[in-house]
Coordinates of C-alpha atoms and ligand atoms in Angstrom, one line a residue:
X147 CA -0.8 -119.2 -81.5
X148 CA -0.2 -115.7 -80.4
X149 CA 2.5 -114.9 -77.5
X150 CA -0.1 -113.9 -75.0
X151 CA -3.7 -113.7 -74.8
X152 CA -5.6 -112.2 -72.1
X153 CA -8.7 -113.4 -72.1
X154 CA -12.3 -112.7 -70.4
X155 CA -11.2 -108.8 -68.9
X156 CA -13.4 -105.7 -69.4
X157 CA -11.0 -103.6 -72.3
X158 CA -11.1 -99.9 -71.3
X159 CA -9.7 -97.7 -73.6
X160 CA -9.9 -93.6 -73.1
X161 CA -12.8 -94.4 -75.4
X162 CA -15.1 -97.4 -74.6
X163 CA -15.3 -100.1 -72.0
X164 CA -16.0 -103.3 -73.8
X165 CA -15.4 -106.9 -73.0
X166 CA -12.9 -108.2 -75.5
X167 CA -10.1 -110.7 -75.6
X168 CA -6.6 -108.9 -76.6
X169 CA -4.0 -111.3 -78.4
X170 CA 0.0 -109.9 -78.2
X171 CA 2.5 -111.2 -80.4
X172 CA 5.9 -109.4 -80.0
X173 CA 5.8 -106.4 -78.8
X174 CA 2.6 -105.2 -80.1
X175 CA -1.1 -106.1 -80.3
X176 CA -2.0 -108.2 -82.7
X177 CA -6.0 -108.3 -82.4
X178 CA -8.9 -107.7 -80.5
X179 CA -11.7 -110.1 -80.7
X180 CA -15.1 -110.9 -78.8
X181 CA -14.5 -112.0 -74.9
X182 CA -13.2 -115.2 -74.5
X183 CA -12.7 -116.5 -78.4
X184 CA -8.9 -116.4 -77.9
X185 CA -9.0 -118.4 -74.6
X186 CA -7.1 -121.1 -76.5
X187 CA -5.1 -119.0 -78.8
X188 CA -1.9 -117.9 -76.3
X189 CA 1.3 -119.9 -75.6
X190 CA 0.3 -117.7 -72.6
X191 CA -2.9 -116.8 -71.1
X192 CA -3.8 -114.9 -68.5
X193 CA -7.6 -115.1 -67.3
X194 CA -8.3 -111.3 -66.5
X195 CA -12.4 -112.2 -66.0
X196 CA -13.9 -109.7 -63.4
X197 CA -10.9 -107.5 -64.1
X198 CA -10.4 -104.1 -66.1
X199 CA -7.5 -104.2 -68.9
X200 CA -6.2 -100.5 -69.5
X201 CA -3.4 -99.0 -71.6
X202 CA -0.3 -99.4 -69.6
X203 CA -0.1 -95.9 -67.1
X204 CA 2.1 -92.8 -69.0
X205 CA 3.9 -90.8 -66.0
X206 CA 5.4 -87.9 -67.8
X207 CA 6.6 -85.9 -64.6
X208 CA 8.9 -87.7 -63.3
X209 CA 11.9 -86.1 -61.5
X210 CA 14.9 -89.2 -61.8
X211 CA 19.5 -88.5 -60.5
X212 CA 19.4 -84.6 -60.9
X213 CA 21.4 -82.8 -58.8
X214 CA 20.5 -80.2 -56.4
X215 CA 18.7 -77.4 -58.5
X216 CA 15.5 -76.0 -56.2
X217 CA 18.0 -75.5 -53.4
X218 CA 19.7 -78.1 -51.4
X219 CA 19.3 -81.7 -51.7
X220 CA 19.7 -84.4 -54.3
X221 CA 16.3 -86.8 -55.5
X222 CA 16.9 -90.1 -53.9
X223 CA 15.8 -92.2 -56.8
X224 CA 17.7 -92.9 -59.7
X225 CA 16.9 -94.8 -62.6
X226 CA 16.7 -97.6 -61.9
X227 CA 14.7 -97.6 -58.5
X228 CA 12.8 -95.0 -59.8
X229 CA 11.5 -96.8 -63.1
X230 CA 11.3 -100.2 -60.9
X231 CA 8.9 -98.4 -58.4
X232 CA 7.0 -97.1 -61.8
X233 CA 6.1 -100.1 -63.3
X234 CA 5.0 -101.7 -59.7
X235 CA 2.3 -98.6 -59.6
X236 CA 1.1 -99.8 -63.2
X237 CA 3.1 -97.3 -65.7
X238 CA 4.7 -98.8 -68.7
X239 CA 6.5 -95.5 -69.8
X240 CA 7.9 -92.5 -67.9
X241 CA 9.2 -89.0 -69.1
X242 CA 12.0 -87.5 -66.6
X243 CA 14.1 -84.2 -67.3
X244 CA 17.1 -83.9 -68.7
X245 CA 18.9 -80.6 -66.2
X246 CA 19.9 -77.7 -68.1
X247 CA 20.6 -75.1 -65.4
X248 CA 21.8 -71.0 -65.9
X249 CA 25.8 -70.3 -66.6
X250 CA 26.8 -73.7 -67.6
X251 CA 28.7 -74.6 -71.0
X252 CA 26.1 -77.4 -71.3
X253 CA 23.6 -77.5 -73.7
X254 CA 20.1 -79.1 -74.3
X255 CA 21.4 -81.5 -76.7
X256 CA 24.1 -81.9 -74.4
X257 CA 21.7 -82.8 -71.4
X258 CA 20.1 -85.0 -73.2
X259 CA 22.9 -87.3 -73.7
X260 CA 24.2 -87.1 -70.4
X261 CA 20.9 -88.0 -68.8
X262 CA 20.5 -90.7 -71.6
X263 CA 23.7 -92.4 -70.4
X264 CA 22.3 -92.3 -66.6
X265 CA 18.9 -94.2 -68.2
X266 CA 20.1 -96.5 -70.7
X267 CA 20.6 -100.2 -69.0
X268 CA 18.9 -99.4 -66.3
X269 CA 15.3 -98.6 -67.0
X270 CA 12.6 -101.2 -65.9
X271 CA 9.7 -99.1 -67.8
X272 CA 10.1 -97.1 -71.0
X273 CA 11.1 -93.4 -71.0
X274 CA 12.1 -90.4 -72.6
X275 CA 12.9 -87.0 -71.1
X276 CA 11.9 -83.1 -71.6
X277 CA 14.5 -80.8 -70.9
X278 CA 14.1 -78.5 -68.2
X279 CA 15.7 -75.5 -69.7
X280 CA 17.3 -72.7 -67.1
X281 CA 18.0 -70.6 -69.9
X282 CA 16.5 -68.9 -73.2
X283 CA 20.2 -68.1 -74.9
X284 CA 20.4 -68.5 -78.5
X285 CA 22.9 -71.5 -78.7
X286 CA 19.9 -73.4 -76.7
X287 CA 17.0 -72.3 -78.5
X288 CA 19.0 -73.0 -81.8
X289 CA 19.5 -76.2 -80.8
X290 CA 15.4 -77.1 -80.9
X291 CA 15.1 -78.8 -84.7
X292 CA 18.0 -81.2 -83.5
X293 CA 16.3 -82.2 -80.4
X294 CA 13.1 -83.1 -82.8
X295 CA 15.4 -85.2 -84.6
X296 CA 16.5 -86.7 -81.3
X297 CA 12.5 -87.9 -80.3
X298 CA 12.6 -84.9 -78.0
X299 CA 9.4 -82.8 -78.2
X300 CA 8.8 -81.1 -74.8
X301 CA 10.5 -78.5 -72.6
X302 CA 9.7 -77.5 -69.1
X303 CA 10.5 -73.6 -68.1
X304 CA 10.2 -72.3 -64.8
X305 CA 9.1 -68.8 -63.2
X306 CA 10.7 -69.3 -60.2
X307 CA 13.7 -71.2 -58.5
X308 CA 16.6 -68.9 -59.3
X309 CA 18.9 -71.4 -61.0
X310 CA 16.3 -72.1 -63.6
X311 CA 13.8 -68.8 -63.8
X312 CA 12.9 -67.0 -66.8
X313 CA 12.0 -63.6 -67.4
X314 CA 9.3 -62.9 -69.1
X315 CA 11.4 -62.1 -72.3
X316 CA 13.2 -65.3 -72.0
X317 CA 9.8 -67.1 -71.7
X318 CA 8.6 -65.5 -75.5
X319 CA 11.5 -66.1 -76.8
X320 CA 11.3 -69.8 -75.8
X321 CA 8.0 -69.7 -77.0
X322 CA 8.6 -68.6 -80.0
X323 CA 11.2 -71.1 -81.1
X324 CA 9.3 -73.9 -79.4
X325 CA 6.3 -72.8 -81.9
X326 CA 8.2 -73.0 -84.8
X327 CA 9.6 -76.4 -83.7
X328 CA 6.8 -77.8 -82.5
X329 CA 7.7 -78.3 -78.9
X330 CA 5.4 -77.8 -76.5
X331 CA 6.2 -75.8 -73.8
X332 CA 5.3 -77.0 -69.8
X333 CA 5.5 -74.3 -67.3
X334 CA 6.0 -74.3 -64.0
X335 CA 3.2 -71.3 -62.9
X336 CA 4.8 -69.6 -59.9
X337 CA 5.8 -65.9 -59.2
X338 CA 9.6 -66.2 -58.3
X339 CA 10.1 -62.6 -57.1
X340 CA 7.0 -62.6 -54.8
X341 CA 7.7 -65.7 -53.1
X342 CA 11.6 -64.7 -52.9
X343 CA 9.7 -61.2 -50.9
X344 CA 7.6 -63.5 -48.8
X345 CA 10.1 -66.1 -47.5
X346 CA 12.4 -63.0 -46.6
X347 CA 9.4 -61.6 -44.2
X348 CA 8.9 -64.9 -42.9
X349 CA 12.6 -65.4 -41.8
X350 CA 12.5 -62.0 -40.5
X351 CA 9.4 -62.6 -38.5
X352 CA 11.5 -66.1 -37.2
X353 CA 8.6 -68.4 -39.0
X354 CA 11.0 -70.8 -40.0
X355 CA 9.0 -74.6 -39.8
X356 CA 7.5 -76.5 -42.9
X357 CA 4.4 -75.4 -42.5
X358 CA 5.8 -71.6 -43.5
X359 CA 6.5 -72.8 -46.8
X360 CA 2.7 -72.8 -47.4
X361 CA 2.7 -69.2 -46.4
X362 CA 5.9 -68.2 -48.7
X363 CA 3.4 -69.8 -51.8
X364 CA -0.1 -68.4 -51.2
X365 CA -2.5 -69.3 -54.4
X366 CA -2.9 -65.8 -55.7
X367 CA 1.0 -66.3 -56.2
X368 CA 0.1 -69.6 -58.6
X369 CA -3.0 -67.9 -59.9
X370 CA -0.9 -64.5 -61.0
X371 CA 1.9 -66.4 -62.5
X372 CA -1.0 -68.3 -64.5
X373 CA -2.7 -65.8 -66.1
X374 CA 0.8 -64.3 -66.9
X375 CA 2.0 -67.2 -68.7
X376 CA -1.6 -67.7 -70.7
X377 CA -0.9 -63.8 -71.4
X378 CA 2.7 -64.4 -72.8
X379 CA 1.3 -67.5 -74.8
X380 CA -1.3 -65.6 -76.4
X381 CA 1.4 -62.5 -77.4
X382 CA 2.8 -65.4 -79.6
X383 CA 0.0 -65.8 -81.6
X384 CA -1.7 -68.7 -79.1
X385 CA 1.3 -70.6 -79.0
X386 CA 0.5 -73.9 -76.6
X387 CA 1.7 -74.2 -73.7
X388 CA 1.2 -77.0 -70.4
X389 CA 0.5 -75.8 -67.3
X390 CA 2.0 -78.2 -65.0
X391 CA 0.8 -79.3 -61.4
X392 CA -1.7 -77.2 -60.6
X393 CA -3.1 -76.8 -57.5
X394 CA -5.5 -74.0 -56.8
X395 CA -8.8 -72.7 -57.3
X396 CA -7.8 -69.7 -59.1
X397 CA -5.6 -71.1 -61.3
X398 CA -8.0 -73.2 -62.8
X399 CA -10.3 -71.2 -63.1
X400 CA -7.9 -68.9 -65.1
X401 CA -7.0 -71.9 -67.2
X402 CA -10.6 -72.9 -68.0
X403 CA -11.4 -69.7 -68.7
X404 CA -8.8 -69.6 -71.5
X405 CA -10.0 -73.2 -72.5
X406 CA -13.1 -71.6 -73.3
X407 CA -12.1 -68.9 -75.3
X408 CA -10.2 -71.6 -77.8
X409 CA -6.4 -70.5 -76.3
X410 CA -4.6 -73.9 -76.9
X411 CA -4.2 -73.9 -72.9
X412 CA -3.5 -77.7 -71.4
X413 CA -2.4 -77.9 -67.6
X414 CA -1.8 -80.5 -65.6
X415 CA -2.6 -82.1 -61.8
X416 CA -1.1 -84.2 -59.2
X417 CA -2.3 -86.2 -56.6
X418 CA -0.7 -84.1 -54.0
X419 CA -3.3 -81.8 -54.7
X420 CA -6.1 -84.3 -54.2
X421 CA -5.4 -86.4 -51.6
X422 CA -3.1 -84.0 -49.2
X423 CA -3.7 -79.9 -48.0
X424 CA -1.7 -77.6 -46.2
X425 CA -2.7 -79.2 -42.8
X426 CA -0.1 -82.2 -43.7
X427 CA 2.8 -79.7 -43.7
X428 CA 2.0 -78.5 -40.0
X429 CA 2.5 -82.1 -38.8
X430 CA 4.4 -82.4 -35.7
X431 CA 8.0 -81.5 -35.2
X432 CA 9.7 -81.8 -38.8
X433 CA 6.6 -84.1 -40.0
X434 CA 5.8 -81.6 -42.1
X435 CA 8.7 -81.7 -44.4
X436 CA 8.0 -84.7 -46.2
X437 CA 5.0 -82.7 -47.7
X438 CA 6.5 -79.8 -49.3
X439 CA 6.3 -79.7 -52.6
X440 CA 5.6 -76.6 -54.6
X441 CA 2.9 -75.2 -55.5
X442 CA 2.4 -76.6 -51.8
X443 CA -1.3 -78.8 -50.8
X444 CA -3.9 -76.7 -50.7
X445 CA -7.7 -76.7 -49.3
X446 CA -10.4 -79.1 -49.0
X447 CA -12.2 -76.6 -51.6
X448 CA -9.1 -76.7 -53.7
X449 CA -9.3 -80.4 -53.6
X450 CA -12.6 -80.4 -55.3
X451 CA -12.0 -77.9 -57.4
X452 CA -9.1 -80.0 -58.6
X453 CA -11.3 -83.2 -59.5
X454 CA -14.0 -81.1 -61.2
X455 CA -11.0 -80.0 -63.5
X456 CA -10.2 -83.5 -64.0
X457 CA -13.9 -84.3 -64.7
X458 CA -14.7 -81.5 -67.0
X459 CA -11.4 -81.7 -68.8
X460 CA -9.8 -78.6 -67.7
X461 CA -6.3 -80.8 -66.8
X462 CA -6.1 -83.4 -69.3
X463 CA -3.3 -85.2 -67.8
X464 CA -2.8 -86.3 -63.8
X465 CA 1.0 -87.0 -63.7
X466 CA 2.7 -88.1 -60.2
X467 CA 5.3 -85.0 -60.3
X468 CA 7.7 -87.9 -58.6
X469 CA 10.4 -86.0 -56.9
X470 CA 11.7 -87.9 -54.0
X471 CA 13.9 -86.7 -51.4
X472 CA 14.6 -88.7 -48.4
X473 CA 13.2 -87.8 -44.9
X474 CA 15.7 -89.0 -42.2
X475 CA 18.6 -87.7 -44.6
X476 CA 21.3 -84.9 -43.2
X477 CA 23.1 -85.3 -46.1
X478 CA 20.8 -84.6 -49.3
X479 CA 17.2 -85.0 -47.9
X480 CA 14.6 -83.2 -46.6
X481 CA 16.7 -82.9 -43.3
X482 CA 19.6 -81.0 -44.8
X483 CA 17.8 -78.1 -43.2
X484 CA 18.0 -78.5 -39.6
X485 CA 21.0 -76.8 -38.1
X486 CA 21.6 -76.2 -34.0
X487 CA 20.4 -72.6 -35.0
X488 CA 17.7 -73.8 -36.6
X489 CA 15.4 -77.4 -34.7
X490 CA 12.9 -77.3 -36.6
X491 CA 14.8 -76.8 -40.4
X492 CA 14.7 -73.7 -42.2
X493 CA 11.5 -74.1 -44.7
X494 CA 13.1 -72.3 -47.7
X495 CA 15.9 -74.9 -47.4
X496 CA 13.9 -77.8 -47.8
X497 CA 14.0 -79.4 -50.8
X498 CA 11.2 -79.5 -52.8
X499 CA 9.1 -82.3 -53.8
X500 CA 7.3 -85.9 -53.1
X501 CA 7.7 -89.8 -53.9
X502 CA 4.3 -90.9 -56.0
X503 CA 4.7 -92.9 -59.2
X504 CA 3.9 -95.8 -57.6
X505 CA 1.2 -94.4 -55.8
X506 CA -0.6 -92.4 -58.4
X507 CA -2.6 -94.8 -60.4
X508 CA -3.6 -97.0 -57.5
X509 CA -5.0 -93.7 -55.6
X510 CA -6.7 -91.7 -58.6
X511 CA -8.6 -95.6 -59.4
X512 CA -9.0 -96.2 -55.5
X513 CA -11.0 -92.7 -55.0
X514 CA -13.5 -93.7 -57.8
X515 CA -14.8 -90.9 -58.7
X516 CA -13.7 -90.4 -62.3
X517 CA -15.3 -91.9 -64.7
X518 CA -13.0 -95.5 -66.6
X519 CA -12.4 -94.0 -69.7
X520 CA -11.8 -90.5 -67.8
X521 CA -9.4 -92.1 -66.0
X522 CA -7.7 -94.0 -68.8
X523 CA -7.5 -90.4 -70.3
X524 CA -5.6 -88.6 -67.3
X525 CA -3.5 -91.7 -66.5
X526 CA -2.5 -91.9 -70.3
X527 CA -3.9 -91.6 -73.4
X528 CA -3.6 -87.7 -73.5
X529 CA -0.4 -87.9 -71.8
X530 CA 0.7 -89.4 -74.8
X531 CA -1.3 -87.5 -77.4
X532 CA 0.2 -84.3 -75.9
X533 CA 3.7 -85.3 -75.6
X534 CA 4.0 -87.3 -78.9
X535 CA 4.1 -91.0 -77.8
X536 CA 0.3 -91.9 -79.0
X537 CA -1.1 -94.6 -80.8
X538 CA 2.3 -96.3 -80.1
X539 CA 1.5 -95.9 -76.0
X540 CA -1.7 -94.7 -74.5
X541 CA -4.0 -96.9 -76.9
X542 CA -5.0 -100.7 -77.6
X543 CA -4.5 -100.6 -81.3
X544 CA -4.3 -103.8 -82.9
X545 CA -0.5 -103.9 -85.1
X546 CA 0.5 -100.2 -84.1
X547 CA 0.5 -100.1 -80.3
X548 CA 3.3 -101.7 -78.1
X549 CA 1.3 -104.5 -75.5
X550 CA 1.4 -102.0 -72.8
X551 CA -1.4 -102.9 -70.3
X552 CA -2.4 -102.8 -66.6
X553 CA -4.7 -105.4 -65.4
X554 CA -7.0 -104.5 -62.7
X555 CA -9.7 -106.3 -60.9
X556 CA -12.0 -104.0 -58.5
X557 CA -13.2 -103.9 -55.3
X558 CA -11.2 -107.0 -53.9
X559 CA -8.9 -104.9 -52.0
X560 CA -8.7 -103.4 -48.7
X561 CA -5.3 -102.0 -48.8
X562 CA -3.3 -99.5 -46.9
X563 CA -0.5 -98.0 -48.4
X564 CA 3.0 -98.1 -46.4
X565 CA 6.4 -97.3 -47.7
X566 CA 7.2 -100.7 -47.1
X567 CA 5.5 -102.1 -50.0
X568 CA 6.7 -99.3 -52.6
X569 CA 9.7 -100.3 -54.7
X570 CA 11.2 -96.6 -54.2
X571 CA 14.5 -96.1 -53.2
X572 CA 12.7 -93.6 -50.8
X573 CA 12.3 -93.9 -46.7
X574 CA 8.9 -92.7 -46.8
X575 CA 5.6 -92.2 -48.9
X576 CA 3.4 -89.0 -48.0
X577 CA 0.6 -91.4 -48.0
X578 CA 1.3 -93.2 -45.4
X579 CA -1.7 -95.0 -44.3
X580 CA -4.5 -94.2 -46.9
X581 CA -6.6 -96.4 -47.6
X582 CA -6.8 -97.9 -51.5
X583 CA -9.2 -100.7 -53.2
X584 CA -7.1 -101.4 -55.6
X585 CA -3.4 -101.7 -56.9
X586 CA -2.4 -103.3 -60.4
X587 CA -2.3 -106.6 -60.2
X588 CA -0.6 -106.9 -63.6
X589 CA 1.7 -104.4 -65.6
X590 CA 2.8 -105.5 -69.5
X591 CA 5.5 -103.6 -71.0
X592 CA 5.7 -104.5 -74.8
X593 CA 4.5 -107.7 -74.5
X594 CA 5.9 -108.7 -71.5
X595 CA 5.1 -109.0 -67.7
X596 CA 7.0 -107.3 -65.9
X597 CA 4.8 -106.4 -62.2
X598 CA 3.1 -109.3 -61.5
X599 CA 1.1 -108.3 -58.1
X600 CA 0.5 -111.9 -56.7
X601 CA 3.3 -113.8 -58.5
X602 CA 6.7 -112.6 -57.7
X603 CA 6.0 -108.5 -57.5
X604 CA 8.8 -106.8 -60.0
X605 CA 9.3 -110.1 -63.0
X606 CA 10.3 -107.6 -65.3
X607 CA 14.1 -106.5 -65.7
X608 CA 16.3 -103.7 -65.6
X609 CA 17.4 -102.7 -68.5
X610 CA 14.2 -103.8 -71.0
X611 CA 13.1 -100.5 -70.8
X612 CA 13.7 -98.3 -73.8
X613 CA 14.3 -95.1 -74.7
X614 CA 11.2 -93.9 -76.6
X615 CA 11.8 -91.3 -79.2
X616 CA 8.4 -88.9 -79.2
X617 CA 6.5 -87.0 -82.1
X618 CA 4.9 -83.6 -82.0
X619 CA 1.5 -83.6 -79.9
X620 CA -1.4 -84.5 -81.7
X621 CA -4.0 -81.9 -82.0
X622 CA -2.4 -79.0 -80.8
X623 CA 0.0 -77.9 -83.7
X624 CA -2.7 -76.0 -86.3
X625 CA -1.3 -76.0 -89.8
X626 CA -3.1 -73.1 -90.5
X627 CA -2.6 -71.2 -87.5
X628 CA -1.6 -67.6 -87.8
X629 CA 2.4 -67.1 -87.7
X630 CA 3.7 -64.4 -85.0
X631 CA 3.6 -61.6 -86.5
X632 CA 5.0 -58.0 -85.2
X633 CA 2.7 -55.8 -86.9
X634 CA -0.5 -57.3 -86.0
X635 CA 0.1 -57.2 -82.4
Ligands
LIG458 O1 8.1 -79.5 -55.5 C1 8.2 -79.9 -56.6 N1 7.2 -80.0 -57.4 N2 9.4 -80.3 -57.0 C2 9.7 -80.8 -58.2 C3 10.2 -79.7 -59.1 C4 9.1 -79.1 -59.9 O2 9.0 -77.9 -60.0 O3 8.4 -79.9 -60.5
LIG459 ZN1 7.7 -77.6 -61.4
LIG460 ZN1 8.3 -81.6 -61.1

């Protein structure tokens, strides 16, 4: 008898969609076998016929307790309600940043053990962290073959926000210790300066409501930072980098340009930029707010732009970017802008940022326009090929992957998405009111169930999640690739 067999589902893997039976023992698959042999096989089985069993969803942007860093404000989930609201959308494993802002006497090895003690015991899903490094000094970059050791193989630089930006020299040099560490570097692709210039002649002109924080972001300011940080990663002899959420035209066409001349270029998407535009910021009043998020929503053409990237393979992963703020909030949320001076907020005060790991699965499935095994791809598998997780997550591998796995079954839904149902610790959802035909209906984390759609909702508890430690990527890291060298530049 195996642990759990779920019998009679379609299997999609980033792969192949086949009908097969999948038998769990432990923690891990144990087998794979023609649909419905095991039917008899499980001390528990669930019946999954007419429904599509998927590696369990791999969110690795997820923004969990960090303190005010893109101006004022504090995320309103923390662990706990944040990884509860993960697994309910159909994710078994989340990666969240570990802070490491400018002028501070902590480190990244340090950050990572201070975020680690606001994760362990409370997680509901797996995890692991990047650190979101504010700084290039030598103590932090020294400190990369340690955070290897540690499971940590990921940073996330930014080009604006001034208590995290790097200069351009800063960004080489992280670069260039990332390369020889094997870390791959995520950037966050906007032009700090220009937008600094642009809010300033917006305040001067008195455009001061949410919608003006479109304006202070146009897409030539995404697209320029783009090409610059695909220019500083080719200086280091190709070193990769990940582009994260990407919104515009231009950049991706930037980014599949340097796809196609062999740069080891991966970026990154977000539902935000599929499903909202800039329209959703001009809502009524201070509506708007509860769509800002940067690189703001685009254009309907941006849109489908967007999904041809996630067809053709220009973004290989589509990650929520989860980075809830509260709406009716004075005192840390979206609202901590509005003064007597200032009804309608002050845009460049608003913090930054959206709820969506719950939503992000359900909507990219509900849409149905990418291909299964596409979506399998963007949802997981190459989120943990590229961030060092895989074949223990993101595949079905009988005795070397954890039983991570979201049940679906399709078309039986007529759903509309309200912040009532999400498990957030959030007061609102910027989807409010779309319409979806599906949600998971089952999410196993090693083994066991722990969202159970029908039966009970959240069955799983806080504190089984576990902190994951993470490889290199796979694929990316060339043994023979050329070192940096000075005097062939
Ligand atoms: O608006 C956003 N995306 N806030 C989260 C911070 C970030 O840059 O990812
Ligand atoms: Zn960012
Ligand atoms: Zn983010």
């Amino acid at each position: 008898m195996y642990d759990l067999v779920i019998t009679n589902g379609v299997c999609v893997t980033a792969a192949d969609v086949a009908p097969l039976d999948i038998a769990i023992q432990g923690e891990k698959i144990a087998l794979l076998a023609p649909s419905g042999s095991l039917a008899t096989e499980g001390a528990r089985v669930i019946d999954a016929e007419g429904g599509y069993v998927m590696p369990g969803g791999i969110d690795c942007h997820v923004h969990l307790q960090e303190p005010s860093l893109f101006g004022k404000g504090t995320s309103s989930d923390d662990y706990e309600s944040g990884s509860r609201s993960a697994i309910a959308g159909g994710n078994t494993t989340i990666v969240t940043f570990a802070p490491l802002v400018k002028n501070t006497s902590a480190t990244p090895l340090s950050v990572i053990r201070d975020t680690r003690a606001l994760a362990d015991g409370q997680c509901y899903s797996d995890f692991s962290f990047h650190v979101l490094l504010g700084t290039a000094s030598q103590q932090a970059l020294q400190e990369f073959p340690q955070l290897r050791e540690e499971g940590i193989s990921s940073v996330k630089i930014y080009m604006t926000y001034q208590a995290l930006q790097l200069k351009d020299g800063d960004i080489l040099s992280v670069l260039l210790a990332a390369r020889e560490n094997k870390i791959l570097t995520m950037i966050h692709a906007e032009n700090g300066e220009v937008l600094d210039w642009l809010t300033n002649q917006l305040e001067a002109a008195k455009l001061f409501a949410p919608k003006y924080h479109s304006n202070s972001r146009p897409p030539i300011l995404e697209a320029e930072a783009t090409n610059r940080a695909i220019a500083l990663s080719s200086l280091i002899a190709d070193t990769p980098i990940l582009l994260v959420h990407v919104s515009d035209v231009g950049a991706t066409a930037r980014i599949r340009e340097a796809q196609t001349h062999g740069q080891p270029i991966m970026a990154e998407t977000c539902p935000q930029y599929l499903f909202l535009t800039r329209d959703d910021l001009d809502k009524p009043g201070f509506e708007g707010a509860k769509c800002v998020c940067s690189p703001p929503p685009r254009d309907k053409k941006d849109q489908e732009a967007i999904w041809t990237g996630l067809e053709n393979g220009t973004f290989a992963i589509l990650s929520s970017d989860h980075c809830p703020f509260r709406y009716d909030d004075a005192e840390s949320g979206k609202k901590t802008c509005i003064t007597d001076e200032h009804p309608v907020g002050q845009f460049k005060y608003i913090p930054n940022g959206l709820p969506g790991v719950e939503t992000r699965m359900s909507l990219a499935m509900s849409a149905g326009k990418l291909e299964l095994t596409k979506l399998v791809q963007v949802t997981s598998t190459n989120a943990a090929k590229l961030y060092g997780l895989y074949p223990r997550k993101g595949a079905i591998i009988p005795g070397i992957s954890d039983a991570d796995l979201t049940i679906w079954y399709p078309g039986k839904l007529d759903l509309t998405v309200t912040n009532e149902m999400l498990h957030h610790d959030t007061d609102y959802t910027p989807y409010e009111g779309q319409k979806v035909n599906n949600w998971p209906r089952y999410t196993i984390l090693r083994g066991q169930v722990v969202w159970d759609r029908d039966n009970g909702g959240i069955v799983g508890h806080k504190g089984y999640g576990q902190f994951i430690k993470r490889d290199a990527a796979v694929g990316i890291w060339k043994e023979d690739a050329e070192k940096f060298d000075l005097e062939a530049l």
